[in-house]
Every structure is written in structure tokens, then in C-alpha cells.
Amino acid sequence: MFPFRGVDYMDIDSLFSEQERLVRQTTRQFVEDRVIPIIERHNREATFPLHLVRELAELGFFGANLSGYGCAGMSNVEYGLIMQELERGDSGLRSFCSVQGALVMYPILTFGTEEQKQHWLPRLQNGTALGCFGLTEPDFGSNPAGMRAVAVRDGSSFILNGEKTWITNGSVADVAVVWARLDGVIRGFLVEKGTPGFKTSDIHGKWSLRASITSSLSFQDCRIPEENLLPGARGLKSPLSCLTQARYGIGWGAVGAAMACYDTARQYTILRKQFHDRPIASHQLVQNELAWMITEITKAQLMALHVGRLKDAGKADFSHISMLKRNNVWMALETARRSRDLLGANGITDEYPIFRHMCNLETVKTYEGTHNIHTLIIGEKVTGVSAYV
Amino acid sequence: MKIIVCLKQVPAKDSVLRIDEGGQWVKEADLTWEVNEPDAFALEEGLRLKEKHGGEVVVLCAGPPRAASAIREALAKGADRGIHIEDEALGRADTFTAARAMAAAARAESPDLILTGLQSDDFGYGQTGVILAELLGLPHATIIMEVEKRDGSIKVKRELEAGWFQYVEMPLPALLAIQSGINKVRYATLMGIKKAKTKELKRLTPAELGVDLEPRQQIRRVYVPQKTKRTHLLEGSPKEAAAKLVEKLKFEARVL
């Protein structure tokens, strides 16, 4: 197999600036050199390549589209291209950066005090501190409004109780952004590693996002100092605004996973010969699949780019990002399945990246708002009637 | 130390090359471009020398407008400024023409050290650096594996054949043609990419430098090596034919 050279059927590259292409190139090269050679082993062993954290940080990938406190201040399109290239490597790697940037650094920057920003953002940016985001609970996934986690004021601190689960990086995080009710209102708390009563345990036996750490968090009478409350966050819209940031990155990331699968299948079908010593790419049924995939990838690229330009102009709505996430992840999963099929038996081994991407994308379809929840967000947008009440 | 690093933009490795209609070059519209790999090692060596000894790294490129992206990449990696001798014809210039253009620009800079890659990944002549040194009247050394700065001079390690190396001490200013693999090339960081936007990239035309682009060398025809297949029947008795076959396998095919 040849190295990955990108997928661009319709000269979409001409819509990117020189700087945007350079950002993509640096990320692509890093993934090719540092991720592709090791990712299958990490996936097999169900470990995250933590040794890459320092390099990811040095390159500026954590909180890349945020400004100040050491962040790179990239545009949203540049950030999207980074996510695309990282997920071309593995969804777990992209998830790691999504969580650190969109779900930890973003809420601290948006809702935090100056002290919180000064303390955490440079550390999170340079990778000396890792973060996680605790919203989902064992009984509340798609309906986070029902959360049971609760904080009660006690003098100059809060006592936090509750359970969070499906938390990426939970057990390696130095700080958890935890959402809980305080006087009936959902608020955000920075819970530091080592806080008495704060325990984490990893979720094992995953068939998906294996090269990523997924944990459960438990809080039993955790005393959280007053200064660890995010003052600017009130109500469910605050954590949802973080998810909008992360979903935006997923919308691009999924394109990367799809590109990896499509490109593998395209190369494979050209080399693989069957029936009269002809490549299987010469079969109409195979071309039908490749044509479907490249068309869907091209549409997804254009949608991601358009939403990115809207976001840079301050005009992207969460409902736009829902459509981006829903469509592009569905497209990527479908592309992975079709690519797997084209590789026949070879498609089920980890000699090729497709099955790994396919399994990963099942998670990506589910987290950060399931496919169906995004259907309902779009439905509400076009009808004005909410379907999840 | 003021260091000039010469940079060329070439078709990306593993590009699918198609010969153009004129049969004299490849179809450029199909290609993606990248920094010539040996030049990337030269740039890295320049950046390391600057980080160690202070000074400035200036990137010098004689190339068509598209090559600006290669200079921008070098600036993003940490070069201080760039000089682009810009002309569409420089994309396919021969070594002498490219060296003459770069010599004119380099002379005005009076650098302490000029670094080039050993050769380009497209033409692969390995001559541009050497001609550039001659035009500037500078001492030069090629196939450099190590550079050590001393007081007013440098000591370099040259790769010879069969695992042999040569150590040479040279006065400055000098020109070195850097061998690939001399160091580990860095990535452009996002912060570096952002910073590159504010760095100086000076554009010069060959006319401004007083250089004509009249080629000294011409490519007459570019073609894909042709595969030919011939069947040769060995005459004679089986014994004679077998003897001839063995002879051919030994001396023509050289597989025995």
C-alpha cells in the first residue's frame, strides 16, 4: 500500500488557503510517521499511545482553535483539517484531542475565572495536564437533563455526589470538568485528580475505540473548593455548547476515517486480481461501491468546509453542526462497511485499517449526540416542534 | 552565523507521473508538490546550527510562483526570512541557470554558510550546489553527514563509499551539500505556521538580479522505460541447446 496522499475528487483543495493546506500537511505527516506504524498494536492491546501526548502538544493540537494562554489560535477550518487528519489515523486519537480542546479547554476558557484559565489552560495546552468531561451518567445518556449528580454548598466549598460514565481519558485526567446540579441548576465544577472521594475505573471489553481510555467516574462526598466552580456556566446549554464544539470536530474527523477506508479499498481493488487475471476494480459492482464512497466523501468534505467557514464567520448554529455530525459519521460508517466488503477476507484483519475504523465509527455514531438525537434536532429545527419531550 | 538554505519544490514522492503532450516533461496539473527531501535535511541542519550558535536562516528558492508554499513551510519550521527568485521558467531550469540565479541573490546577502540538499528528487543531477559554490568562489564539500562549527571554520564529515567517511576542516564562508538522513527533520508546528505569516518573503525577478534564463541544457524527450520481450529459439540437439541455455543464463541473464 502507498502512503496516504489525501482524497480530493473535485479539487476541493482549491478552496483552502496555503496556510490551511500547510496545517493539514503537518498533521498528515505526523500521523503517517508517528501514528500509522503503531496504531494497530495499540488497538490490539487496548492502550492509548500516551507517549504521543508531548508531541501532540508541541505541534499545537490541543485547543488549536482557541486563542490566548499558549493556544495556537487556528481558524475553525484549520482545526477541522487537523481533526480530519488525526482521525485518518484513529478515532481514538482524534477523540483525545477533541476532549482536551473542545470539552475541557473550551469550557474553562468560556466559563472559567481568570485564575482558572491562568492555571489550567497553559498546562492543558502543553500536555503537562490532561482533562476529561463528565456529563453522561449511567442512567442519562441522550437525556442529560435528567442527571442525578448533585452539589451542595457547605461553607466555602461544595460537596459533590454522583456517577459519570463513558468518560474519555477519565482515569488519566488531572482535571475533570464535571456537570452537576447546584440548587437545581446544572453547573460545571473542576474536580482535580486526587480529590478525596473521587474515584475512576476504566471500562474494559470495548470492541470500539480500543486505542482510547474510557472510564467511569464516581464522586462520594467530594469536597470541591468554591474557586473550582465555573462561574459562567449555568444550565444545560453550557455543557451542550461544549458538545457543539466537539461535534464540529467530529464532523471533520469522520471524513478522515472515511478517506482512510476508501483509499485503502481503492488501492486494494486495483491490485487485487480475480477472474481472468483482471483487477477487481474492473468489475461494475466494485466500481459502484467506489463511486458511491467518493461521492459521499466529496459531499461530506464540502459540508464540513461550509460549516467551518460559517463557524469562522460566527454564523454556525448548533443545528448546522448536528447535520454535519449526523451526515458525516453515517457516511463514514457506511464507507467503512462497504470498504471492508471490497477487501473480502482481508478486510477483517488488522493488516488493513478498515475494520478498526468501522468499529470505532460505531462509537462515533453514538457519542456526542447519537445519530437519532441529531435527527430530532434537525427535525425540531425545520418544524419548530420538539420530538423529545 | 548567517546561513542560507537553498530549497527546491519537487513533485511529491510516489506521485503518479504522466508525460505531457509535448513529450518533454510530466503533466504538472496532476501533481502535488513538496519540499525536495534532501533540502529539508539541509534546512533542518541550518535551523540546528542557528539554535546552537545564533544567527539567521534565510531560505533561498529559485522557482515558479507555486514554490512560494515551500518557502512558507520553511518559514513555519523556523527559518527567519525567505527570498523567492520567481519565474515560471525556473520550474524546469537546468542546474547552471538555477545556480546563477541563486548566486546573484546570495552574493547580496554575504552569508557565512550556504546549505543545499545533495541533489533534487526530480532531476537528480546533484550539481546545483557545487556550481553555486564555484560561481560564488566559495569552498564546498558534498555528501555531508555532520557539521561542527569551530572558530571561523567548520569541520564536516563526508560520506564516502563502502562505509568510509572523510573529515574535512574548511574555512568560512563555505557551501555544503547535505546528505539525506543527517538529522531528524522537524514538523512545522501550528504556532510556527501562524508566525510564518508575518515573516518576510522577498520576491525577486531574474531581470532584477540581472540573470538571463537562457537554458544551457535541454530536455529533448521524456519517456517511460520501454519493456521489450523477445523470444530466442535455441537451435541444435537437446544437448547443444542445453549448453547454450546454460551459457546464456550465466553470462547474459547472470542468474547462475
XYZ file of C-alpha atoms in Angstrom:
645
model
C 0.000 0.000 0.000
C 1.158 3.512 -0.813
C 1.263 6.268 1.788
C -1.909 8.321 2.164
C -1.938 11.296 -0.186
C -5.372 12.646 0.612
C -8.650 12.282 -1.203
C -9.777 15.122 -3.430
C -12.092 14.248 -6.296
C -13.352 17.739 -7.039
C -10.316 19.966 -6.473
C -11.654 20.965 -3.079
C -8.046 21.862 -2.323
C -8.514 24.988 -4.387
C -10.935 26.180 -1.688
C -8.245 26.003 1.001
C -5.653 28.693 1.646
C -1.937 27.965 1.573
C -1.859 28.110 5.373
C -4.784 25.693 5.663
C -3.026 23.222 3.394
C 0.172 23.551 5.416
C -1.695 22.822 8.649
C -3.166 19.729 7.041
C 0.201 18.646 5.691
C 1.977 18.911 9.030
C -0.791 16.877 10.705
C -0.867 14.315 7.918
C 2.889 13.848 8.049
C 2.821 13.447 11.823
C 0.069 10.826 11.583
C 1.866 8.982 8.804
C 5.198 8.913 10.688
C 4.146 8.551 14.294
C 0.648 7.039 14.394
C 0.173 4.669 11.465
C 3.167 2.445 12.402
C 1.932 1.861 15.971
C -1.819 2.229 15.988
C -2.745 -1.377 15.202
C -0.684 -2.601 18.139
C -2.346 -0.118 20.486
C -5.711 -1.139 19.142
C -4.923 -4.799 19.730
C -3.627 -4.181 23.222
C -6.377 -1.673 24.022
C -3.971 1.086 25.065
C -3.761 4.744 24.172
C -0.342 5.870 22.830
C 0.292 8.234 25.749
C 3.869 8.748 24.579
C 2.486 10.892 21.745
C 0.944 13.454 24.106
C 4.043 15.619 24.340
C 4.425 15.775 20.551
C 0.724 16.437 20.007
C 1.077 19.331 22.430
C 4.266 20.701 20.863
C 2.645 20.707 17.464
C -0.156 22.793 18.965
C -3.032 20.330 18.519
C -4.605 20.843 21.969
C -7.117 23.661 21.872
C -5.781 24.576 18.434
C -8.742 26.801 17.546
C -8.675 28.680 20.863
C -6.719 31.884 21.358
C -4.501 33.010 24.190
C -2.888 31.061 27.056
C -0.433 29.420 24.659
C -3.079 28.152 22.231
C -2.342 28.215 18.504
C -5.309 30.413 17.528
C -6.097 28.470 14.367
C -9.264 29.080 12.387
C -12.089 26.563 12.617
C -11.331 25.288 9.131
C -7.700 24.683 10.099
C -8.858 22.981 13.284
C -11.226 20.845 11.217
C -8.415 19.749 8.918
C -6.358 18.732 11.960
C -9.263 16.612 13.210
C -9.672 15.060 9.762
C -6.051 14.026 9.590
C -5.916 12.753 13.182
C -8.982 10.599 12.642
C -7.485 9.306 9.409
C -5.077 7.747 11.902
C -7.585 6.675 14.531
C -10.839 7.936 16.033
C -9.334 7.417 19.496
C -6.538 9.848 18.743
C -8.986 12.441 17.436
C -11.209 11.856 20.464
C -8.261 12.526 22.749
C -7.668 15.919 21.136
C -11.404 16.693 20.952
C -11.832 16.090 24.662
C -8.743 18.043 25.674
C -9.580 21.027 23.460
C -13.326 21.228 22.954
C -14.588 19.667 26.172
C -12.005 20.775 28.743
C -10.092 23.804 27.493
C -13.125 25.368 25.799
C -15.357 25.406 28.915
C -12.518 26.695 31.100
C -11.837 29.457 28.571
C -15.532 30.256 28.103
C -16.949 29.834 31.596
C -13.891 29.976 33.882
C -12.360 32.648 36.094
C -9.104 34.315 35.113
C -7.335 32.252 37.812
C -8.765 29.018 36.415
C -7.670 29.985 32.913
C -4.186 31.004 34.039
C -3.759 27.810 35.990
C -5.176 25.224 33.630
C -5.034 26.405 30.019
C -1.245 26.582 29.540
C -0.870 23.177 31.211
C -3.625 21.610 29.146
C -2.205 23.172 26.003
C 1.315 21.866 26.583
C 0.108 18.447 27.652
C 1.514 18.527 31.183
C -2.102 18.277 32.355
C -4.835 16.138 30.811
C -8.539 16.679 31.181
C -11.856 14.876 30.871
C -15.503 15.895 30.623
C -18.155 14.347 32.854
C -21.710 14.791 31.615
C -23.117 11.347 30.777
C -24.359 9.224 33.666
C -25.207 5.525 33.811
C -28.927 6.316 33.540
C -28.743 9.514 31.485
C -27.150 9.461 28.037
C -29.283 11.124 25.390
C -31.239 12.898 28.125
C -28.578 14.657 30.206
C -31.232 16.975 31.692
C -32.174 14.098 33.958
C -28.728 13.946 35.587
C -28.531 12.950 39.252
C -25.080 14.309 40.099
C -25.588 16.972 42.721
C -23.509 19.536 44.564
C -24.478 21.117 47.842
C -22.895 24.230 49.301
C -21.040 23.695 52.572
C -19.343 26.844 53.814
C -16.780 27.979 51.241
C -16.911 24.724 49.308
C -19.296 22.274 47.670
C -19.968 18.637 48.416
C -20.294 16.694 45.159
C -22.006 13.319 44.794
C -22.769 11.309 41.666
C -21.625 8.939 38.936
C -20.424 9.714 35.437
C -19.652 7.152 32.757
C -18.310 6.731 29.209
C -15.723 9.373 30.041
C -12.807 9.545 27.594
C -9.472 9.946 29.439
C -11.233 9.738 32.826
C -8.534 7.782 34.635
C -5.571 9.730 33.219
C -7.085 13.185 33.645
C -5.590 15.683 36.058
C -8.786 17.679 35.976
C -12.365 16.651 35.290
C -14.972 19.148 34.104
C -17.966 17.696 35.917
C -21.549 18.783 35.458
C -23.899 18.572 38.445
C -26.949 20.278 39.862
C -26.461 23.035 42.400
C -29.715 24.368 43.811
C -31.483 22.691 40.881
C -29.343 24.368 38.198
C -26.747 22.459 36.167
C -23.285 23.898 36.918
C -19.731 22.972 35.965
C -17.036 22.028 38.502
C -13.321 21.456 38.075
C -12.568 18.323 40.037
C -8.884 17.681 40.471
C -7.295 14.261 40.421
C -6.673 13.022 43.961
C -9.651 14.821 45.469
C -10.802 12.580 48.344
C -13.925 10.666 47.344
C -13.176 10.944 43.575
C -12.519 7.529 42.060
C -12.155 6.344 38.476
C -12.344 2.920 36.882
C -11.742 2.008 33.267
C -14.301 0.334 31.052
C -12.850 -2.828 29.526
C -14.052 -5.176 26.816
C -14.759 -2.490 24.224
C -14.893 -3.549 20.580
C -14.578 0.077 19.554
C -12.208 2.969 20.311
C -9.859 0.396 21.746
C -6.889 2.747 21.432
C -8.604 5.193 23.761
C -9.151 5.277 27.500
C -12.799 5.186 28.589
C -13.647 5.447 32.273
C -16.374 5.771 34.868
C -16.058 8.485 37.495
C -17.511 8.259 40.963
C -17.869 11.127 43.425
C -18.652 10.365 47.024
C -18.873 13.411 49.261
C -16.133 15.114 47.263
C -15.270 18.483 48.716
C -14.783 20.945 45.853
C -13.374 24.371 46.772
C -15.523 27.320 45.774
C -12.894 28.592 43.348
C -13.296 25.393 41.276
C -16.833 26.268 40.215
C -17.029 27.542 36.623
C -18.880 30.798 37.291
C -20.041 31.417 33.738
C -21.738 28.059 33.183
C -25.422 27.815 34.090
C -27.949 25.345 32.801
C -27.746 22.516 30.306
C -26.933 24.877 27.443
C -23.425 25.313 28.861
C -22.275 21.677 28.529
C -24.234 21.451 25.267
C -22.234 24.374 23.880
C -19.069 22.355 24.589
C -20.569 19.410 22.740
C -21.270 21.670 19.776
C -17.538 22.426 19.629
C -16.592 18.775 19.835
C -19.253 17.676 17.336
C -17.911 20.164 14.868
C -14.507 18.450 15.076
C -16.172 15.051 14.720
C -17.861 16.226 11.520
C -14.399 16.701 10.025
C -12.792 13.743 11.764
C -15.290 11.297 10.296
C -14.233 12.434 6.820
C -10.677 11.397 7.698
C -11.764 7.922 8.803
C -13.798 7.561 5.612
C -10.847 8.678 3.493
C -8.624 6.057 5.119
C -11.141 3.311 4.339
C -11.935 4.468 0.822
C -8.295 4.967 -0.109
C -7.391 1.517 1.193
C -10.263 -0.083 -0.716
C -9.458 1.815 -3.905
C -5.816 0.768 -3.856
C -6.689 -2.781 -2.904
C -9.234 -3.290 -5.670
C -6.766 -2.040 -8.264
C -4.115 -4.523 -7.128
C -6.316 -7.498 -6.298
C -6.864 -9.755 -9.294
C -9.652 -12.254 -9.697
C -11.337 -13.838 -12.739
C -9.187 -13.770 -15.902
C -6.322 -12.059 -14.106
C -8.155 -8.759 -14.048
C -8.227 -6.351 -11.093
C -11.479 -6.484 -9.182
C -11.658 -2.709 -9.681
C -12.699 -3.513 -13.248
C -15.960 -5.060 -12.020
C -19.077 -2.946 -12.188
C -20.216 -3.957 -8.719
C -16.873 -2.818 -7.285
C -16.929 0.462 -9.178
C -20.445 1.070 -7.928
C -19.153 0.944 -4.370
C -16.140 3.154 -5.062
C -18.284 5.680 -6.902
C -20.754 5.778 -4.009
C -17.981 6.283 -1.487
C -16.091 9.030 -3.297
C -19.326 10.886 -3.987
C -20.373 10.759 -0.327
C -16.888 11.733 0.865
C -16.860 14.694 -1.506
C -20.292 15.856 -0.263
C -19.124 15.433 3.327
C -15.945 17.434 2.660
C -17.970 20.270 1.191
C -20.413 20.285 4.098
C -17.584 20.278 6.640
C -15.858 23.121 4.846
C -19.056 25.155 4.569
C -19.898 24.737 8.246
C -16.273 25.605 9.053
C -16.479 28.835 7.062
C -19.803 29.641 8.776
C -18.226 28.970 12.169
C -15.293 31.243 11.350
C -17.780 33.925 10.396
C -19.638 33.400 13.688
C -22.691 32.144 11.824
C -22.693 28.414 12.577
C -25.708 27.260 14.556
C -25.746 24.096 16.653
C -28.361 22.715 14.259
C -25.907 23.104 11.364
C -23.319 21.198 13.354
C -25.867 18.473 14.138
C -26.429 17.943 10.443
C -22.665 17.862 9.851
C -22.021 15.328 12.602
C -25.023 13.153 11.703
C -24.352 13.023 7.977
C -20.591 12.685 8.026
C -20.413 9.982 10.680
C -23.156 7.985 8.958
C -21.296 8.409 5.670
C -18.025 7.300 7.253
C -19.536 4.218 8.875
C -21.240 3.251 5.645
C -17.972 3.829 3.742
C -16.094 1.673 6.239
C -18.593 -1.165 5.823
C -18.515 -1.026 2.047
C -14.695 -0.808 2.037
C -14.487 -3.793 4.345
C -16.654 -5.728 1.927
C -14.389 -4.870 -1.020
C -11.380 -6.328 0.779
C -13.126 -9.650 1.230
C -11.494 -11.804 3.891
C -8.514 -9.463 4.088
C -10.889 -6.774 5.281
C -11.431 -8.434 8.638
C -7.767 -8.451 9.705
C -5.836 -5.588 11.261
C -3.345 -5.748 8.436
C -5.664 -3.112 6.956
C -7.136 -0.201 8.909
C -10.727 -0.612 7.778
C -12.212 -2.908 10.415
C -10.680 -0.767 13.173
C -12.225 2.373 11.691
C -15.528 0.574 11.218
C -15.637 -0.462 14.870
C -14.506 2.987 16.023
C -17.208 4.679 13.995
C -19.911 2.772 15.872
C -18.840 4.786 18.909
C -18.544 7.991 16.939
C -22.095 7.453 15.688
C -23.252 7.099 19.274
C -21.323 9.644 21.295
C -21.722 13.399 21.379
C -25.376 13.069 20.476
C -26.454 9.874 18.794
C -27.374 9.804 15.134
C -31.053 9.738 16.092
C -30.784 12.616 18.535
C -29.303 14.719 15.754
C -32.202 13.647 13.551
C -34.519 15.111 16.169
C -32.503 18.329 16.428
C -32.818 18.776 12.666
C -36.488 17.788 12.894
C -37.150 20.386 15.548
C -35.276 22.997 13.534
C -37.411 22.522 10.442
C -40.761 22.010 12.175
C -40.444 24.096 15.273
C -41.770 21.111 17.215
C -39.591 19.198 19.635
C -39.912 15.410 19.441
C -38.100 14.527 22.669
C -40.436 15.793 25.308
C 26.172 32.947 11.726
C 24.144 33.873 8.662
C 23.046 30.702 6.911
C 21.373 30.484 3.526
C 19.465 27.295 2.826
C 18.627 26.649 -0.818
C 15.303 24.996 -1.375
C 13.590 23.409 -4.351
C 9.994 22.312 -4.695
C 9.586 18.979 -6.460
C 6.702 16.591 -7.262
C 5.631 14.652 -4.170
C 7.187 11.238 -3.737
C 5.076 8.374 -5.120
C 3.321 10.764 -7.486
C 1.785 9.093 -10.477
C 3.735 10.702 -13.292
C 2.168 11.215 -16.703
C 4.172 12.544 -19.606
C 2.801 15.757 -21.117
C 1.676 16.204 -24.716
C 4.990 17.698 -25.818
C 6.848 14.645 -24.514
C 9.379 16.860 -22.768
C 8.124 16.889 -19.191
C 5.435 15.431 -16.947
C 1.911 16.807 -16.602
C 2.217 19.258 -13.764
C -1.519 19.768 -13.299
C -1.779 16.226 -11.897
C 0.889 16.716 -9.278
C 1.120 17.682 -5.653
C 4.365 19.340 -4.659
C 6.641 19.123 -1.692
C 9.997 20.392 -0.460
C 12.802 18.394 -2.053
C 13.691 15.889 0.672
C 17.487 16.464 0.746
C 16.756 20.210 1.036
C 14.511 19.530 4.042
C 17.519 17.933 5.754
C 19.650 20.934 4.788
C 17.045 23.261 6.296
C 16.931 21.223 9.490
C 20.729 21.357 9.744
C 20.642 25.114 9.229
C 18.000 25.546 11.924
C 20.018 23.415 14.348
C 23.201 25.394 13.706
C 21.284 28.616 14.287
C 19.758 27.312 17.508
C 23.205 26.329 18.741
C 25.311 29.254 17.572
C 22.808 32.029 16.963
C 22.344 33.974 13.747
C 19.843 33.785 10.981
C 18.499 31.264 8.498
C 17.484 32.667 5.122
C 15.658 30.402 2.691
C 16.515 30.912 -0.943
C 14.459 29.431 -3.734
C 14.636 29.868 -7.487
C 11.316 28.561 -8.696
C 7.906 29.240 -10.209
C 5.170 31.006 -8.203
C 3.883 27.699 -6.779
C 7.203 27.258 -4.937
C 6.202 30.022 -2.504
C 4.401 27.364 -0.461
C 7.705 25.518 0.028
C 9.322 28.705 1.333
C 6.333 29.332 3.600
C 6.746 25.826 5.011
C 10.423 26.529 5.749
C 9.451 29.768 7.485
C 6.877 27.831 9.526
C 9.611 25.440 10.610
C 11.706 28.314 11.904
C 13.617 29.987 9.067
C 13.760 33.744 9.625
C 13.011 35.042 6.154
C 12.744 33.938 2.559
C 13.916 35.045 -0.852
C 11.981 33.810 -3.844
C 13.507 34.292 -7.280
C 10.283 33.916 -9.133
C 9.802 32.910 -12.722
C 7.617 30.277 -14.327
C 10.643 29.074 -16.366
C 12.625 28.301 -13.192
C 10.448 25.237 -12.574
C 12.424 23.351 -15.189
C 15.647 25.320 -15.185
C 18.911 23.443 -15.623
C 21.424 23.399 -12.786
C 23.597 26.171 -14.193
C 20.671 28.533 -14.687
C 19.254 27.842 -11.215
C 22.690 28.247 -9.646
C 23.311 31.520 -11.480
C 20.027 32.973 -10.276
C 20.699 31.889 -6.687
C 24.310 33.094 -6.813
C 23.138 36.584 -7.729
C 20.767 36.700 -4.764
C 23.193 35.017 -2.350
C 26.029 37.398 -3.191
C 23.994 40.330 -1.912
C 23.460 38.524 1.395
C 27.116 37.628 2.045
C 26.299 34.568 4.141
C 28.733 32.658 6.362
C 27.386 29.327 5.224
C 25.232 28.066 2.355
C 23.489 24.717 2.668
C 21.864 22.795 -0.162
C 20.467 19.318 -0.399
C 22.794 16.861 -2.092
C 20.501 16.545 -5.091
C 16.949 17.105 -6.204
C 14.388 14.332 -6.206
C 13.143 15.280 -9.679
C 16.221 15.746 -11.914
C 18.740 14.313 -9.503
C 21.778 15.992 -11.085
C 23.479 16.783 -7.763
C 25.181 19.741 -9.419
C 23.359 22.894 -8.351
C 25.132 23.296 -5.008
C 28.557 22.702 -6.463
C 28.036 25.133 -9.367
C 26.646 27.708 -6.949
C 29.811 27.430 -4.827
C 32.006 27.828 -7.897
C 30.059 30.866 -9.089
C 30.468 32.462 -5.669
C 34.099 31.398 -5.357
C 33.404 29.510 -2.140
C 34.960 26.268 -0.909
C 32.429 23.462 -0.906
C 32.012 19.898 0.258
C 29.328 17.377 -0.638
C 27.583 14.355 0.931
C 27.814 15.946 4.375
C 26.821 13.801 7.345
C 27.905 16.071 10.202
C 28.693 19.759 10.640
C 30.675 21.083 13.576
C 31.291 24.798 13.907
C 34.694 25.967 15.126
C 36.218 29.415 15.404
C 35.986 30.858 11.895
C 35.848 27.407 10.330
C 33.815 24.225 10.216
C 34.661 20.572 10.443
C 32.496 18.307 8.340
C 32.053 14.593 7.930
C 31.651 13.352 4.348
C 30.175 10.012 3.408
C 32.380 8.016 1.081
C 31.675 4.582 -0.308
C 31.643 1.254 1.492
C 31.233 2.658 4.979
C 34.174 5.065 4.740
C 33.995 8.645 5.950
C 36.193 11.645 5.394
C 36.637 14.505 7.877
C 37.447 17.895 6.383
C 38.120 21.188 8.061
C 37.034 24.136 5.946
C 37.239 27.912 6.235
C 34.099 30.018 6.253
C 32.271 31.159 4.235
C 31.585 27.829 2.550
C 28.897 25.777 0.857
C 27.834 22.301 1.969
C 25.647 19.829 0.089
C 23.836 17.886 2.791
C 23.163 14.164 2.623
C 19.648 12.927 3.464
C 19.341 11.361 6.885
C 21.896 13.653 8.563
C 19.283 14.624 11.171
C 15.646 14.154 12.101
C 13.540 16.710 10.307
C 11.067 18.634 12.484
C 7.393 19.264 11.770
C 6.025 22.742 11.271
C 4.084 23.444 14.468
C 0.771 25.306 14.376
C 2.394 28.204 16.206
C 5.201 28.203 13.637
C 2.707 28.177 10.778
C 0.941 31.166 12.281
C 4.190 33.025 12.848
C 5.324 32.387 9.263
C 2.617 34.707 8.014
C 4.428 37.691 9.499
C 7.895 36.753 8.241
C 9.485 38.494 5.285
C 9.292 36.761 1.905
C 11.104 38.851 -0.669
C 10.240 38.274 -4.310
C 12.856 38.980 -6.950
C 12.698 38.525 -10.701
C 15.652 37.168 -12.669
C 15.698 40.527 -14.507
C 16.125 42.402 -11.227
C 19.099 40.190 -10.473
C 20.468 40.682 -13.953
C 20.270 36.982 -14.763
C 19.062 35.593 -18.081
C 17.265 32.277 -18.042
C 18.629 31.077 -21.353
C 18.954 27.333 -20.774
C 22.369 25.729 -21.218
C 20.871 22.303 -21.307
C 17.701 20.968 -22.886
C 15.461 18.013 -22.267
C 14.709 16.514 -25.642
C 12.392 13.728 -24.678
C 10.945 12.249 -21.519
C 9.729 8.673 -21.748
C 8.882 5.701 -19.623
C 11.486 2.935 -19.937
C 10.139 0.548 -22.516
C 9.710 -3.072 -21.649
C 10.566 -5.333 -24.538
C 10.011 -9.026 -24.826
C 11.929 -11.221 -27.260
C 11.777 -14.930 -27.797
C 15.009 -16.606 -28.776
C 14.883 -20.168 -30.006
C 17.990 -22.203 -29.257
C 18.780 -24.452 -32.187
C 20.584 -27.765 -32.236
C 20.302 -31.056 -30.375
C 18.903 -31.015 -26.850
C 22.427 -31.310 -25.513
C 23.726 -28.389 -27.551
C 20.652 -26.289 -26.796
C 21.044 -27.009 -23.070
C 24.698 -25.927 -23.191
C 23.722 -22.699 -24.956
C 20.959 -22.117 -22.430
C 23.366 -22.525 -19.515
C 25.786 -20.134 -21.161
C 23.050 -17.533 -21.658
C 21.796 -17.924 -18.103
C 25.340 -17.494 -16.847
C 26.583 -14.601 -18.927
C 23.509 -12.775 -20.248
C 20.873 -13.232 -17.595
C 23.529 -13.714 -14.915
C 21.267 -15.831 -12.787
C 23.606 -18.801 -12.453
